[in-house]
Amino acid sequence: MIRYALTRLALLLLGLFVASALIFTTLRVLPGDVAQLIAGVNSSAAQVAAIRERLGLDQPLPVQYGTWILGVLRGDLGTSQLTGTPVIEEIVEKAQVTIPLGLLSLTIALLIAVPFGVVAAVRRHRVDGSIVSFGAQALAAVPVVWAGMMLVVVFAVWLGWLPAQGFPRAGWDDPAAALRALILPALTIGVVEGAVLLRFVRSATLQALGQDFVRTGAAKGLTKTQSLIRHGLPSVGLSVITVIGLQVAGIIVGAVVIEQLFSLPGIGRMLVADTGNRDLVKVQSELLVLTGFVLIVGFLVDLLHRVIDPRQREGDA
C-alpha cells in the first residue's frame, strides 16, 4: 500500500509539473500585452519597455517559467502584475466563496444522485423508474447557465425566496446571508452534476443487482431491494466514490461559469477577470491551484478506493 501511495504521489507531482508547463506556455501564446495595458494607450515605447523590465517580461520565457515555478515550490504564487497584491492572499480570500459553493454543490448532487439512482435501477421496469431515468438524461444535457437562469426566474423573481445575485459584504461574518446567497448557485451546479452522477449510480446498482449475493438473498426470502441494501450498497458506494473524483472537475468548471452568472466574488470570477486583464502571473497561479486541487482529490479518492476495497490490495507487498 505504501509503495502504491508513493507511486501515485510521484505521478501527482509529475502531473502538476506538466500542467504548470502547459499553462505557462498556453498563456504566452494568447494575444495582448499587460505592460501596454498598464502603461495606457497614449504611452511611449520607452514607458512600455520600462514596465516590461520591471515586471520581468523582458526575460526569456524559460527564465520567467523558472522564476515562477521556484516561487511556487517555496509557497509563493507571485504578485499581481496589475495591483502588486500577493496572489496567494487573493486566492485564499476568494476561496472562502468557491470552496463552500463547491461543497454545497457536491452535497446537493449526492442527495439527488444516490437515492434516485438506486430507485431508477431497482424500479427500472416500472413507470417511476423510467421517469427518473428519462429526467436524469434530460437534466444532464441542460447547459448550466440555462439551468441557473431558470432557477433565478422561479426562486428569485417569481417566489422571491432567494437573492438572484451577489454575496454579502460581511461575508461569513453573516453566515445566514452568505448561505442564502450560495443556495441558488449551488443548486444550479448540483442539479446538473447530480443528473450526471445519477446515471453512474444507476449503472452501479444494476451491476450489484446482478451479483450472486442478491440472488442468494432472494433464495433466502429477501427481496432484491433488501439484498441490495444489506450487501450491495458497499459496491455501489465504491463506484460513487470513484466518480466523485471526476465530478470535482465538473463542479470547478461549473463554478467558473456560475460565479459569473450570480456575481459571486470567488476564484472562478477572479480568473475570468484576470484573463481579460492579461494578468498572467495571477492567471497561471489560479489555474495551477485549480488543477492541483482536482489532481489531489483524484489522488485521495484513488487511495480511499484502495483502502476500502481489499481486492485491489491483493498484489501489494
Short mmCIF file of C-alpha atoms in Angstrom, two decimals:
data_model
loop_
_atom_site.label_atom_id
_atom_site.label_comp_id
_atom_site.label_asym_id
_atom_site.label_seq_id
_atom_site.Cartn_x
_atom_site.Cartn_y
_atom_site.Cartn_z
CA MET A 1 0.00 0.00 0.00
CA ILE A 2 2.83 2.39 0.88
CA ARG A 3 4.59 1.65 -2.39
CA TYR A 4 1.37 2.25 -4.31
CA ALA A 5 0.76 5.54 -2.49
CA LEU A 6 4.30 6.74 -3.23
CA THR A 7 3.89 5.81 -6.90
CA ARG A 8 0.62 7.71 -7.12
CA LEU A 9 2.18 10.67 -5.33
CA ALA A 10 5.04 10.72 -7.84
CA LEU A 11 2.51 10.69 -10.69
CA LEU A 12 0.62 13.52 -8.99
CA LEU A 13 3.76 15.66 -8.80
CA LEU A 14 4.62 14.83 -12.40
CA GLY A 15 1.11 15.81 -13.45
CA LEU A 16 1.41 19.15 -11.65
CA PHE A 17 4.74 19.83 -13.35
CA VAL A 18 3.36 19.04 -16.80
CA ALA A 19 0.23 21.12 -16.08
CA SER A 20 2.36 24.09 -14.98
CA ALA A 21 4.40 23.95 -18.19
CA LEU A 22 1.28 23.71 -20.37
CA ILE A 23 -0.45 26.55 -18.51
CA PHE A 24 2.59 28.83 -18.76
CA THR A 25 3.15 28.09 -22.45
CA THR A 26 -0.50 28.45 -23.43
CA LEU A 27 -0.89 31.82 -21.72
CA ARG A 28 2.15 33.21 -23.56
CA VAL A 29 0.52 32.36 -26.88
CA LEU A 30 -2.55 34.48 -26.14
CA PRO A 31 -2.60 37.97 -27.71
CA GLY A 32 -2.20 41.11 -25.63
CA ASP A 33 0.48 42.80 -23.55
CA VAL A 34 -0.02 43.53 -19.85
CA ALA A 35 2.75 46.14 -19.97
CA GLN A 36 0.87 48.07 -22.65
CA LEU A 37 -2.33 47.72 -20.64
CA ILE A 38 -0.67 49.17 -17.53
CA ALA A 39 1.04 51.97 -19.44
CA GLY A 40 -2.11 53.06 -21.27
CA VAL A 41 -2.91 53.73 -24.90
CA ASN A 42 -1.02 57.04 -25.05
CA SER A 43 2.22 55.71 -23.56
CA SER A 44 5.55 55.75 -25.36
CA ALA A 45 7.58 52.71 -26.34
CA ALA A 46 10.14 53.61 -23.65
CA GLN A 47 7.45 53.60 -20.94
CA VAL A 48 6.15 50.23 -22.07
CA ALA A 49 9.70 48.83 -22.16
CA ALA A 50 10.36 50.10 -18.63
CA ILE A 51 7.22 48.36 -17.34
CA ARG A 52 8.17 45.16 -19.11
CA GLU A 53 11.60 45.28 -17.47
CA ARG A 54 10.08 45.96 -14.03
CA LEU A 55 7.71 43.00 -14.38
CA GLY A 56 10.42 40.72 -15.76
CA LEU A 57 8.59 40.30 -19.07
CA ASP A 58 11.77 41.12 -20.99
CA GLN A 59 13.40 37.92 -19.71
CA PRO A 60 13.48 34.75 -21.86
CA LEU A 61 10.45 32.52 -21.35
CA PRO A 62 12.43 29.69 -19.69
CA VAL A 63 13.75 32.21 -17.15
CA GLN A 64 10.24 33.52 -16.48
CA TYR A 65 8.93 29.98 -16.05
CA GLY A 66 11.79 29.02 -13.76
CA THR A 67 11.26 32.09 -11.59
CA TRP A 68 7.57 31.35 -11.27
CA ILE A 69 7.86 27.62 -10.55
CA LEU A 70 10.65 28.11 -7.99
CA GLY A 71 8.40 30.58 -6.21
CA VAL A 72 5.55 28.07 -6.26
CA LEU A 73 7.82 25.45 -4.66
CA ARG A 74 8.51 27.95 -1.85
CA GLY A 75 4.80 28.61 -1.40
CA ASP A 76 4.95 31.96 -3.23
CA LEU A 77 2.46 32.16 -6.10
CA GLY A 78 3.79 35.56 -7.17
CA THR A 79 2.22 39.01 -7.17
CA SER A 80 -0.38 40.54 -9.42
CA GLN A 81 1.22 42.41 -12.32
CA LEU A 82 -1.58 44.98 -12.18
CA THR A 83 -2.07 45.59 -8.45
CA GLY A 84 1.08 44.20 -6.83
CA THR A 85 -1.03 42.18 -4.38
CA PRO A 86 0.29 38.71 -3.42
CA VAL A 87 -1.66 36.16 -5.45
CA ILE A 88 -1.96 33.70 -2.57
CA GLU A 89 -3.76 36.29 -0.44
CA GLU A 90 -6.37 36.89 -3.12
CA ILE A 91 -6.84 33.16 -3.75
CA VAL A 92 -7.35 32.49 -0.03
CA GLU A 93 -9.91 35.32 0.14
CA LYS A 94 -11.83 34.16 -2.93
CA ALA A 95 -11.68 30.51 -1.84
CA GLN A 96 -13.98 31.42 1.06
CA VAL A 97 -16.72 31.63 -1.56
CA THR A 98 -15.63 28.98 -4.05
CA ILE A 99 -14.93 26.14 -1.60
CA PRO A 100 -18.30 26.39 0.24
CA LEU A 101 -20.01 26.67 -3.15
CA GLY A 102 -18.28 23.50 -4.35
CA LEU A 103 -19.01 21.54 -1.16
CA LEU A 104 -22.66 22.58 -1.16
CA SER A 105 -22.96 21.71 -4.86
CA LEU A 106 -21.43 18.27 -4.29
CA THR A 107 -23.76 17.63 -1.34
CA ILE A 108 -26.81 18.50 -3.44
CA ALA A 109 -25.54 16.32 -6.30
CA LEU A 110 -25.13 13.32 -3.97
CA LEU A 111 -28.55 13.86 -2.36
CA ILE A 112 -30.07 13.75 -5.84
CA ALA A 113 -27.94 11.02 -7.41
CA VAL A 114 -27.75 8.31 -4.74
CA PRO A 115 -31.41 7.76 -3.77
CA PHE A 116 -32.85 8.45 -7.22
CA GLY A 117 -30.13 6.40 -8.93
CA VAL A 118 -30.98 3.40 -6.76
CA VAL A 119 -34.70 3.89 -7.45
CA ALA A 120 -34.06 4.14 -11.20
CA ALA A 121 -32.23 0.80 -11.09
CA VAL A 122 -34.47 -1.15 -8.72
CA ARG A 123 -37.67 0.05 -10.42
CA ARG A 124 -36.31 0.21 -13.97
CA HIS A 125 -39.26 -1.79 -15.38
CA ARG A 126 -41.83 0.49 -13.75
CA VAL A 127 -43.13 3.90 -14.69
CA ASP A 128 -41.50 5.81 -11.85
CA GLY A 129 -38.08 4.26 -12.55
CA SER A 130 -38.37 5.14 -16.24
CA ILE A 131 -39.38 8.72 -15.37
CA VAL A 132 -36.34 9.13 -13.12
CA SER A 133 -34.01 7.76 -15.82
CA PHE A 134 -35.50 9.98 -18.50
CA GLY A 135 -35.37 13.03 -16.23
CA ALA A 136 -31.69 12.40 -15.48
CA GLN A 137 -30.91 12.12 -19.18
CA ALA A 138 -32.70 15.40 -19.86
CA LEU A 139 -31.13 17.31 -16.95
CA ALA A 140 -27.63 16.08 -17.80
CA ALA A 141 -27.96 17.70 -21.22
CA VAL A 142 -29.07 21.08 -19.83
CA PRO A 143 -26.42 23.85 -20.02
CA VAL A 144 -25.56 25.02 -16.51
CA VAL A 145 -26.15 28.67 -17.46
CA TRP A 146 -29.67 27.94 -18.70
CA ALA A 147 -30.42 25.94 -15.55
CA GLY A 148 -29.22 28.86 -13.43
CA MET A 149 -31.38 31.33 -15.29
CA MET A 150 -34.47 29.16 -14.88
CA LEU A 151 -33.85 28.75 -11.15
CA VAL A 152 -33.41 32.52 -10.80
CA VAL A 153 -36.72 33.11 -12.57
CA VAL A 154 -38.56 30.66 -10.30
CA PHE A 155 -36.98 31.18 -6.87
CA ALA A 156 -35.78 34.80 -7.09
CA VAL A 157 -38.20 36.53 -9.48
CA TRP A 158 -41.49 34.65 -9.08
CA LEU A 159 -41.27 33.43 -5.48
CA GLY A 160 -38.77 35.95 -4.11
CA TRP A 161 -37.33 33.38 -1.72
CA LEU A 162 -33.64 33.76 -2.59
CA PRO A 163 -31.33 36.52 -3.87
CA ALA A 164 -30.64 36.45 -7.60
CA GLN A 165 -27.07 37.77 -7.44
CA GLY A 166 -24.28 38.95 -5.17
CA PHE A 167 -22.65 37.98 -1.89
CA PRO A 168 -22.92 39.87 1.42
CA ARG A 169 -20.12 42.37 2.12
CA ALA A 170 -19.75 40.92 5.60
CA GLY A 171 -19.03 37.52 4.06
CA TRP A 172 -19.23 34.64 6.52
CA ASP A 173 -19.50 37.06 9.44
CA ASP A 174 -23.17 36.87 8.49
CA PRO A 175 -23.47 33.11 7.84
CA ALA A 176 -27.22 33.11 7.19
CA ALA A 177 -26.96 35.74 4.44
CA ALA A 178 -23.86 34.08 2.97
CA LEU A 179 -25.58 30.70 2.84
CA ARG A 180 -28.70 32.18 1.23
CA ALA A 181 -26.50 33.75 -1.45
CA LEU A 182 -24.98 30.36 -2.29
CA ILE A 183 -28.14 28.26 -2.35
CA LEU A 184 -29.23 29.09 -5.91
CA PRO A 185 -25.72 28.82 -7.43
CA ALA A 186 -25.09 25.54 -5.61
CA LEU A 187 -28.49 24.20 -6.61
CA THR A 188 -27.73 25.07 -10.24
CA ILE A 189 -24.47 23.12 -10.25
CA GLY A 190 -25.78 20.35 -8.00
CA VAL A 191 -28.84 19.56 -10.11
CA VAL A 192 -26.89 19.28 -13.36
CA GLU A 193 -23.96 17.35 -11.85
CA GLY A 194 -26.37 15.23 -9.82
CA ALA A 195 -28.14 14.17 -13.01
CA VAL A 196 -24.80 13.06 -14.47
CA LEU A 197 -23.85 11.20 -11.29
CA LEU A 198 -27.30 9.59 -11.08
CA ARG A 199 -26.62 7.64 -14.26
CA PHE A 200 -23.42 6.21 -12.77
CA VAL A 201 -25.25 5.24 -9.58
CA ARG A 202 -27.97 3.56 -11.62
CA SER A 203 -25.38 1.60 -13.61
CA ALA A 204 -23.50 0.54 -10.45
CA THR A 205 -26.75 -0.52 -8.80
CA LEU A 206 -27.75 -2.59 -11.82
CA GLN A 207 -24.39 -4.37 -11.66
CA ALA A 208 -24.87 -5.03 -7.94
CA LEU A 209 -28.35 -6.44 -8.59
CA GLY A 210 -26.81 -8.98 -10.95
CA GLN A 211 -24.35 -10.30 -8.38
CA ASP A 212 -24.64 -13.70 -6.70
CA PHE A 213 -25.31 -12.28 -3.24
CA VAL A 214 -28.53 -10.67 -4.43
CA ARG A 215 -29.76 -13.93 -5.90
CA THR A 216 -28.67 -15.77 -2.74
CA GLY A 217 -30.56 -13.26 -0.60
CA ALA A 218 -33.64 -13.72 -2.75
CA ALA A 219 -33.36 -17.51 -2.27
CA LYS A 220 -33.34 -16.91 1.49
CA GLY A 221 -36.56 -14.95 1.32
CA LEU A 222 -35.22 -11.42 0.95
CA THR A 223 -36.44 -9.12 -1.77
CA LYS A 224 -33.94 -7.71 -4.27
CA THR A 225 -34.16 -4.34 -2.56
CA GLN A 226 -33.44 -5.86 0.86
CA SER A 227 -30.48 -7.84 -0.51
CA LEU A 228 -29.16 -4.73 -2.20
CA ILE A 229 -29.39 -2.68 0.98
CA ARG A 230 -27.71 -5.34 3.10
CA HIS A 231 -24.96 -6.47 0.74
CA GLY A 232 -24.86 -4.34 -2.41
CA LEU A 233 -24.58 -0.76 -1.15
CA PRO A 234 -20.82 -1.05 -0.37
CA SER A 235 -20.21 -1.99 -4.00
CA VAL A 236 -22.36 0.93 -5.17
CA GLY A 237 -20.53 3.22 -2.73
CA LEU A 238 -17.15 2.30 -4.25
CA SER A 239 -18.40 3.28 -7.69
CA VAL A 240 -19.80 6.55 -6.36
CA ILE A 241 -16.50 7.41 -4.64
CA THR A 242 -14.64 6.81 -7.89
CA VAL A 243 -16.98 9.05 -9.89
CA ILE A 244 -16.82 11.82 -7.29
CA GLY A 245 -13.19 12.37 -8.27
CA LEU A 246 -14.38 13.06 -11.81
CA GLN A 247 -17.31 15.18 -10.64
CA VAL A 248 -14.99 17.59 -8.81
CA ALA A 249 -13.60 18.77 -12.15
CA GLY A 250 -17.14 19.36 -13.44
CA ILE A 251 -18.05 21.29 -10.30
CA ILE A 252 -14.98 23.53 -10.66
CA VAL A 253 -15.79 24.27 -14.30
CA GLY A 254 -19.38 24.93 -13.32
CA ALA A 255 -18.25 27.26 -10.54
CA VAL A 256 -16.29 29.41 -13.01
CA VAL A 257 -19.46 29.94 -15.06
CA ILE A 258 -21.88 30.21 -12.15
CA GLU A 259 -19.79 32.75 -10.23
CA GLN A 260 -20.06 34.99 -13.28
CA LEU A 261 -23.80 34.45 -13.61
CA PHE A 262 -24.54 35.08 -9.92
CA SER A 263 -21.84 37.77 -9.40
CA LEU A 264 -20.08 35.78 -6.70
CA PRO A 265 -16.61 37.00 -5.68
CA GLY A 266 -14.93 33.61 -6.00
CA ILE A 267 -11.86 32.19 -7.71
CA GLY A 268 -13.75 31.48 -10.94
CA ARG A 269 -14.92 35.06 -11.38
CA MET A 270 -11.45 36.35 -10.48
CA LEU A 271 -9.93 34.01 -13.06
CA VAL A 272 -12.17 35.33 -15.84
CA ALA A 273 -11.39 38.97 -14.92
CA ASP A 274 -7.64 38.36 -14.70
CA THR A 275 -7.63 36.60 -18.06
CA GLY A 276 -9.28 39.62 -19.66
CA ASN A 277 -6.75 41.92 -17.98
CA ARG A 278 -3.79 39.76 -19.11
CA ASP A 279 -2.56 39.48 -15.52
CA LEU A 280 -0.55 36.41 -16.46
CA VAL A 281 1.06 35.67 -13.09
CA LYS A 282 -2.32 35.58 -11.37
CA VAL A 283 -3.98 33.57 -14.12
CA GLN A 284 -1.28 30.91 -14.27
CA SER A 285 -1.22 30.56 -10.48
CA GLU A 286 -5.01 30.37 -10.27
CA LEU A 287 -5.12 27.70 -12.98
CA LEU A 288 -2.36 25.74 -11.27
CA VAL A 289 -4.20 25.86 -7.92
CA LEU A 290 -7.44 24.62 -9.52
CA THR A 291 -5.61 21.90 -11.46
CA GLY A 292 -3.74 20.85 -8.34
CA PHE A 293 -6.98 20.64 -6.37
CA VAL A 294 -8.53 18.32 -8.98
CA LEU A 295 -5.41 16.11 -9.08
CA ILE A 296 -5.21 15.93 -5.28
CA VAL A 297 -8.88 14.94 -4.99
CA GLY A 298 -8.30 12.22 -7.59
CA PHE A 299 -5.25 11.04 -5.66
CA LEU A 300 -7.17 10.86 -2.37
CA VAL A 301 -10.15 9.13 -3.98
CA ASP A 302 -7.83 6.56 -5.53
CA LEU A 303 -6.20 5.82 -2.18
CA LEU A 304 -9.57 5.68 -0.41
CA HIS A 305 -10.88 3.27 -3.03
CA ARG A 306 -7.88 1.02 -2.45
CA VAL A 307 -8.26 1.15 1.33
CA ILE A 308 -11.96 0.26 1.21
CA ASP A 309 -11.73 -2.46 -1.45
CA PRO A 310 -9.43 -5.30 -0.28
CA ARG A 311 -9.42 -6.86 -3.76
CA GLN A 312 -7.22 -4.03 -5.02
CA ARG A 313 -4.62 -4.73 -2.32
CA GLU A 314 -4.12 -8.40 -3.17
CA GLY A 315 -0.93 -7.70 -5.11
CA ASP A 316 0.56 -5.30 -2.54
CA ALA A 317 3.71 -6.30 -0.76
#
